[in-house]
Amino acid sequence: MTKALRYLKPFWLSVLCIIALVYGQVQAELALPDYMSDIVTYGIQYSGIENATPQALRASTLAHMEYFMSSGDAQELESHYTLVKQGDAEYLSTYPDLANEDIFIHSDSTDLSDLVKKPLLIVGMLSEESVLKGMNLSSADQLWTVLEAQPQMADQILSQADSRISGYSDDNLKAAAIMMLKSEYKSLGMDTGAMQSNYIAREGVTMLWIALAGSVCAMLSAYLASRAATGAARNMRRDVFARTESFSSEEFSRFSSASLITRTTNDIQQVQQVLTMMLRIVLFAPLMGFTALFKVLRYPQMLWILGLVIGIIVLVMAIAFTTTLPKFRVIQKLIDRLNLVTREFLDGMLVIRAFNNQTVEEKRFNDVNTDITRVNLFVNRALALIMPIMTFLMSAISVLIIWVAARQIDLGTMQIGAMMAFLQYAMHVLMSFMIVAAIFIMLPRSAVSAKRIFEVLETRPTILDPKDPQQLPAANEPVVFDHVYFKYPKAEEYVLEDVNFTAQPGQTVAFIGSTGSGKSTLINLIPRFFDVSKGSISIGGVDIRNVTQHDLRSRIGYIPQKGVLFSGTVESNLKYADPDASEEQIQSALEISQSKEFVDTLPQGAESPIAQGGTNVSGGQKQRLSIARALTKKADIFIFDDTFSALDYKTDARLREALAVMVRRTRATVFIVAQRISTIMHADQIVVLDQGKVAGIGTHAELMKNCSVYQEIAYSQLSKEELAHE
Ligand SMILES: Nc1ncnc2c1ncn2[C@@H]1O[C@H](COP(=O)(O)OP(=O)(O)OP(=O)(O)O)[C@@H](O)[C@H]1O
Ligand SMILES: [Mg+2]
C-alpha cells in the first residue's frame, strides 16, 4: 500500500491543499459546538446577557450595591461608569427610566463581573419577599431606609449571604447575577427581549458562516482528493498496461489474462477508492479526533465515559477486522476466476452451443458466482453489523453523558450549554475513532489489491533488451540457426534439439512436420517471442539477443498461425504494420496476398469496417488480410506460420507465385511453415522436423531421395504420379 502512495507524488500540491482544507474544515466544525453552547447558556438562559458587567445601573441600585462592597471596590467600580443626569435627552430613548432617576452608564469595555456579581446578587436577593419577611421587613424600601441609618447592618447581611452562596460555583454565581441584572435592565425600561434575539441572531449568523466555510473546505478537499486519486489510478493503470506489454509469453502464462484484466480494473479501482478515502479521512479523522479530545479535556469529570466507549469500539473493530480480512484475498481471487470463466464462455460460444454444453458452462459460472456471492455476503454482513452496534453505542453514550451531566448541572458545576457542547465533542471523538477503525478495515482490503497490482509492476520480463545493443546490418543478411536448443519455461524436455541451418537472403525456407513437432516454436524464436535455451540465432553474424527487440522486430513481417485482426477498417489493419504506408504499398500488399479481389467487392473497399476480432470476414479472408498486413511492411524477413492451410489450393498457388516475384525483387528471406507438400515443394530449402529434431534438410528432390519422414508425408498427400510429375 505504501508503494501505491508513491503514485500520489505528482499530486503533492493537491495533497498540501487538502491538508490545509481539512484543517480548516476541522476548525470550523469544532467551533460550532462552542457557539451552540453559548447560544443555549447566554442566548436562551441569560436572555442574551453575556456577562455580569452592567451596561447601565440606576443610581439607587448602585448605591444599594455599595453597601456590600469595600470602599476601594466601590471606587474602582464607579471609575468605569459615567453619571447621566435625570432626563438627559440623548439617552432617554435607550433608558426610559432616565425620566425618573439618574443612571450610571458603563463607559469602557472592562469586564467587571467579578467585582459586581456578589453585590448584584445580594441586592437581588434582598428584593425577594421571603428574604424580607425573614428580616421582619415589609418592603425593600424599608430595608434601605434601615440600612441608611445603620450601615453596620450590611456586614450582617453580607455574612448571611456569604454562607448562603458558599455552595455556588463561580459559574452559578455569575448566572444568578446575570438574572438580577436582567431585572435591573427591565426596570431601566430597556428592551431585554430585543437584547436576547439580537444575541441569538448574531451568534446564529456567525455559526452559519462558519458552517458554510466548513462545507466549502469539505467540498474542495473532496474534489481535490478524488482528482488526485483518480489521477494516481490512471497512472497506475498506464504503468500496468505498459508493463504487461513488455511481458513475454512466459510472464503471460504466469498471470492469466483474466487476472491481468482484474488487476488493471477492479484492483486499481479498490486502490483508488482507498486513496480518495485516505486523502480525505486519514487526515481528517485524527485531526478531528485530537482537536475534539483537546476540547473535551475541559470537562475532566466526564472523561471516563469516553475512555469506556473507545475501549468498546476498539474491541468491536478488532473482532470485525480479524474475521473479514482473510476473506478479501479470497474475493479478489474469485473475481479473477469469474473473469476467466466469462471470457472462456464468450470466446467459446460457438463451440459451447455446438456441443450443447450450455448447462455445463452455466454450472461452471454458477459455481463461481455462488462462491463470490457467499464470501461477499459474509463480509458485508459482518461489516453491516458494525453500523447498528455503533449507533447503539452512540445512543448509549449520549444517555450516559446526559445522565452524568444532569447531576453535575444539579450540583451547579456544569451548564446545560456546556453539556450539549461536551455531547457534541464526545460524538466527534467517537466518530473519528470509528472512521479510523473503518480505515483499518478498508486498508488491508486494498492492500491485497495493491499487492496484486505491484506483483505485475514488479515482474521483470524475461526477454530483455541488451545493455549496449548492437545494430543489425542495414542490408539483408543470412539468418543462421546454430545448434539451437529450446525448452519451454518450467518444461522438462527440449521442444527443439540441435537445430542448424542457414537461410540466405532471397531464399525461402520451409518447415514441415507432424503437429506438435515444434514448427511454430522454432519460428517464434526469430522475433524473440522466446529466447533459445542453448545455441544461438544470428542475423548477419549478430546474435539477435544483442540487438533491441524493436530493431529486430522492425525487420520482420510476421503472420501468426491464427489470423488476428483489430477492430477498424481493412486499411487501418494494414497500416498497423506501417502507419506511413503509401496507397501503392497497400494495394500491392492486397494484391500479393490475393485479398484485392474480395476487398474490392466489399461495399467500401479498403475502407470497409472490420469487426472486433475480425469476425465479419471468413477464416481464409482473415488469413489473407493478416498476410497483407505483414507485406505492407517493408521487411527483410517474412514468417508465415502455417498461414496457407486456410486457403484453397488455387489461391495458395497464386499467392506463392506473387510472393516469389516480390521476394526475388526485394531479396527478403521467407520462412514458411506448412502442412501441405504442395505449398513448399518449390522452396529453396526444406527443414523436416520430427519431435523437435531435424530429420532432414534439403530441396524437395533431395529429401524425396534420402529423408524417410519427408517421403512419408509426401506419399500420404500426393500420388506417385503427381510427385513424379512435379
Ligand atoms: N507455451 C507453451 N508452453 C509449453 N509447451 C508448449 C507451449 N507451446 C507449445 N508447446 C509444446 O511444444 C511442442 C511444439 O509445439 P508447436 O506449437 O511448436 O508445434 P507445431 O509444430 O507448430 O504444431 P502445429 O502443426 O499443430 O501447429 C508441443 O508438444 C507443444 O505441446
Ligand atoms: Mg504451429
PDB file of C-alpha atoms in Angstrom, residues 1-97:
ATOM      1  CA  MET A   1       0.000   0.000   0.000  1.00  0.00           C
ATOM      2  CA  THR A   2       2.853   2.351   0.769  1.00  0.00           C
ATOM      3  CA  LYS A   3       4.026   1.770  -2.772  1.00  0.00           C
ATOM      4  CA  ALA A   4       0.641   2.886  -4.034  1.00  0.00           C
ATOM      5  CA  LEU A   5       1.127   6.109  -2.101  1.00  0.00           C
ATOM      6  CA  ARG A   6       4.091   6.864  -4.321  1.00  0.00           C
ATOM      7  CA  TYR A   7       1.630   7.402  -7.113  1.00  0.00           C
ATOM      8  CA  LEU A   8       0.355  10.448  -5.240  1.00  0.00           C
ATOM      9  CA  LYS A   9       3.718  12.149  -5.611  1.00  0.00           C
ATOM     10  CA  PRO A  10       2.836  14.046  -8.787  1.00  0.00           C
ATOM     11  CA  PHE A  11      -0.146  15.449  -6.887  1.00  0.00           C
ATOM     12  CA  TRP A  12       1.782  16.795  -3.925  1.00  0.00           C
ATOM     13  CA  LEU A  13       0.372  20.271  -4.400  1.00  0.00           C
ATOM     14  CA  SER A  14      -3.164  18.954  -4.243  1.00  0.00           C
ATOM     15  CA  VAL A  15      -2.227  16.941  -1.188  1.00  0.00           C
ATOM     16  CA  LEU A  16      -0.893  20.056   0.536  1.00  0.00           C
ATOM     17  CA  CYS A  17      -4.070  21.938  -0.332  1.00  0.00           C
ATOM     18  CA  ILE A  18      -6.122  19.060   1.001  1.00  0.00           C
ATOM     19  CA  ILE A  19      -4.236  19.153   4.286  1.00  0.00           C
ATOM     20  CA  ALA A  20      -4.906  22.886   4.630  1.00  0.00           C
ATOM     21  CA  LEU A  21      -8.556  22.475   3.677  1.00  0.00           C
ATOM     22  CA  VAL A  22      -9.083  19.574   6.030  1.00  0.00           C
ATOM     23  CA  TYR A  23      -7.524  21.606   8.813  1.00  0.00           C
ATOM     24  CA  GLY A  24      -9.959  24.423   8.027  1.00  0.00           C
ATOM     25  CA  GLN A  25     -12.877  22.037   7.970  1.00  0.00           C
ATOM     26  CA  VAL A  26     -11.964  20.576  11.352  1.00  0.00           C
ATOM     27  CA  GLN A  27     -11.549  24.003  12.913  1.00  0.00           C
ATOM     28  CA  ALA A  28     -14.892  25.112  11.535  1.00  0.00           C
ATOM     29  CA  GLU A  29     -16.754  22.024  12.617  1.00  0.00           C
ATOM     30  CA  LEU A  30     -15.293  22.081  16.079  1.00  0.00           C
ATOM     31  CA  ALA A  31     -16.030  25.757  16.609  1.00  0.00           C
ATOM     32  CA  LEU A  32     -19.734  25.149  16.229  1.00  0.00           C
ATOM     33  CA  PRO A  33     -20.477  23.319  19.498  1.00  0.00           C
ATOM     34  CA  ASP A  34     -18.931  26.180  21.480  1.00  0.00           C
ATOM     35  CA  TYR A  35     -21.178  28.657  19.727  1.00  0.00           C
ATOM     36  CA  MET A  36     -24.134  26.443  20.330  1.00  0.00           C
ATOM     37  CA  SER A  37     -23.213  26.194  23.984  1.00  0.00           C
ATOM     38  CA  ASP A  38     -23.109  29.999  24.128  1.00  0.00           C
ATOM     39  CA  ILE A  39     -26.493  30.319  22.463  1.00  0.00           C
ATOM     40  CA  VAL A  40     -28.021  27.939  24.967  1.00  0.00           C
ATOM     41  CA  THR A  41     -26.318  29.447  28.008  1.00  0.00           C
ATOM     42  CA  TYR A  42     -26.186  33.158  27.229  1.00  0.00           C
ATOM     43  CA  GLY A  43     -28.750  33.469  24.494  1.00  0.00           C
ATOM     44  CA  ILE A  44     -31.547  31.402  25.968  1.00  0.00           C
ATOM     45  CA  GLN A  45     -30.822  31.038  29.669  1.00  0.00           C
ATOM     46  CA  TYR A  46     -29.366  34.506  30.228  1.00  0.00           C
ATOM     47  CA  SER A  47     -31.567  36.353  27.730  1.00  0.00           C
ATOM     48  CA  GLY A  48     -28.613  37.390  25.621  1.00  0.00           C
ATOM     49  CA  ILE A  49     -26.710  38.994  28.508  1.00  0.00           C
ATOM     50  CA  GLU A  50     -23.176  37.766  28.031  1.00  0.00           C
ATOM     51  CA  ASN A  51     -21.589  38.762  31.309  1.00  0.00           C
ATOM     52  CA  ALA A  52     -22.447  40.204  34.648  1.00  0.00           C
ATOM     53  CA  THR A  53     -20.939  43.627  33.952  1.00  0.00           C
ATOM     54  CA  PRO A  54     -23.913  46.007  33.983  1.00  0.00           C
ATOM     55  CA  GLN A  55     -24.159  48.253  30.930  1.00  0.00           C
ATOM     56  CA  ALA A  56     -26.238  50.632  32.967  1.00  0.00           C
ATOM     57  CA  LEU A  57     -27.370  50.872  36.597  1.00  0.00           C
ATOM     58  CA  ARG A  58     -29.878  53.074  38.357  1.00  0.00           C
ATOM     59  CA  ALA A  59     -28.129  55.401  40.746  1.00  0.00           C
ATOM     60  CA  SER A  60     -30.195  53.875  43.532  1.00  0.00           C
ATOM     61  CA  THR A  61     -29.160  50.327  42.641  1.00  0.00           C
ATOM     62  CA  LEU A  62     -25.518  51.304  42.555  1.00  0.00           C
ATOM     63  CA  ALA A  63     -25.911  52.945  45.958  1.00  0.00           C
ATOM     64  CA  HIS A  64     -27.537  49.758  47.313  1.00  0.00           C
ATOM     65  CA  MET A  65     -24.749  47.628  45.900  1.00  0.00           C
ATOM     66  CA  GLU A  66     -22.108  49.752  47.502  1.00  0.00           C
ATOM     67  CA  TYR A  67     -23.386  48.773  50.967  1.00  0.00           C
ATOM     68  CA  PHE A  68     -21.951  45.367  50.234  1.00  0.00           C
ATOM     69  CA  MET A  69     -18.643  46.395  48.736  1.00  0.00           C
ATOM     70  CA  SER A  70     -15.451  47.647  50.267  1.00  0.00           C
ATOM     71  CA  SER A  71     -14.954  51.357  49.672  1.00  0.00           C
ATOM     72  CA  GLY A  72     -11.977  50.538  47.441  1.00  0.00           C
ATOM     73  CA  ASP A  73     -14.089  48.222  45.267  1.00  0.00           C
ATOM     74  CA  ALA A  74     -16.848  50.819  45.102  1.00  0.00           C
ATOM     75  CA  GLN A  75     -14.415  53.483  43.961  1.00  0.00           C
ATOM     76  CA  GLU A  76     -12.947  51.149  41.369  1.00  0.00           C
ATOM     77  CA  LEU A  77     -16.410  50.302  40.093  1.00  0.00           C
ATOM     78  CA  GLU A  78     -17.501  53.932  39.808  1.00  0.00           C
ATOM     79  CA  SER A  79     -14.381  54.842  37.889  1.00  0.00           C
ATOM     80  CA  HIS A  80     -15.666  52.734  34.992  1.00  0.00           C
ATOM     81  CA  TYR A  81     -19.046  54.476  34.895  1.00  0.00           C
ATOM     82  CA  THR A  82     -20.294  57.913  33.923  1.00  0.00           C
ATOM     83  CA  LEU A  83     -23.253  59.525  35.610  1.00  0.00           C
ATOM     84  CA  VAL A  84     -26.103  60.633  33.339  1.00  0.00           C
ATOM     85  CA  LYS A  85     -28.444  63.138  34.890  1.00  0.00           C
ATOM     86  CA  GLN A  86     -32.174  62.518  35.087  1.00  0.00           C
ATOM     87  CA  GLY A  87     -33.946  63.370  31.852  1.00  0.00           C
ATOM     88  CA  ASP A  88     -30.840  63.592  29.591  1.00  0.00           C
ATOM     89  CA  ALA A  89     -32.494  63.518  26.152  1.00  0.00           C
ATOM     90  CA  GLU A  90     -29.529  61.830  24.489  1.00  0.00           C
ATOM     91  CA  TYR A  91     -30.006  58.601  26.461  1.00  0.00           C
ATOM     92  CA  LEU A  92     -33.710  58.777  27.153  1.00  0.00           C
ATOM     93  CA  SER A  93     -34.713  56.582  24.264  1.00  0.00           C
ATOM     94  CA  THR A  94     -32.350  53.731  25.323  1.00  0.00           C
ATOM     95  CA  TYR A  95     -33.070  54.012  29.044  1.00  0.00           C
ATOM     96  CA  PRO A  96     -36.674  55.292  29.508  1.00  0.00           C
ATOM     97  CA  ASP A  97     -36.284  55.193  33.304  1.00  0.00           C
TER      98      ASP A  97
END
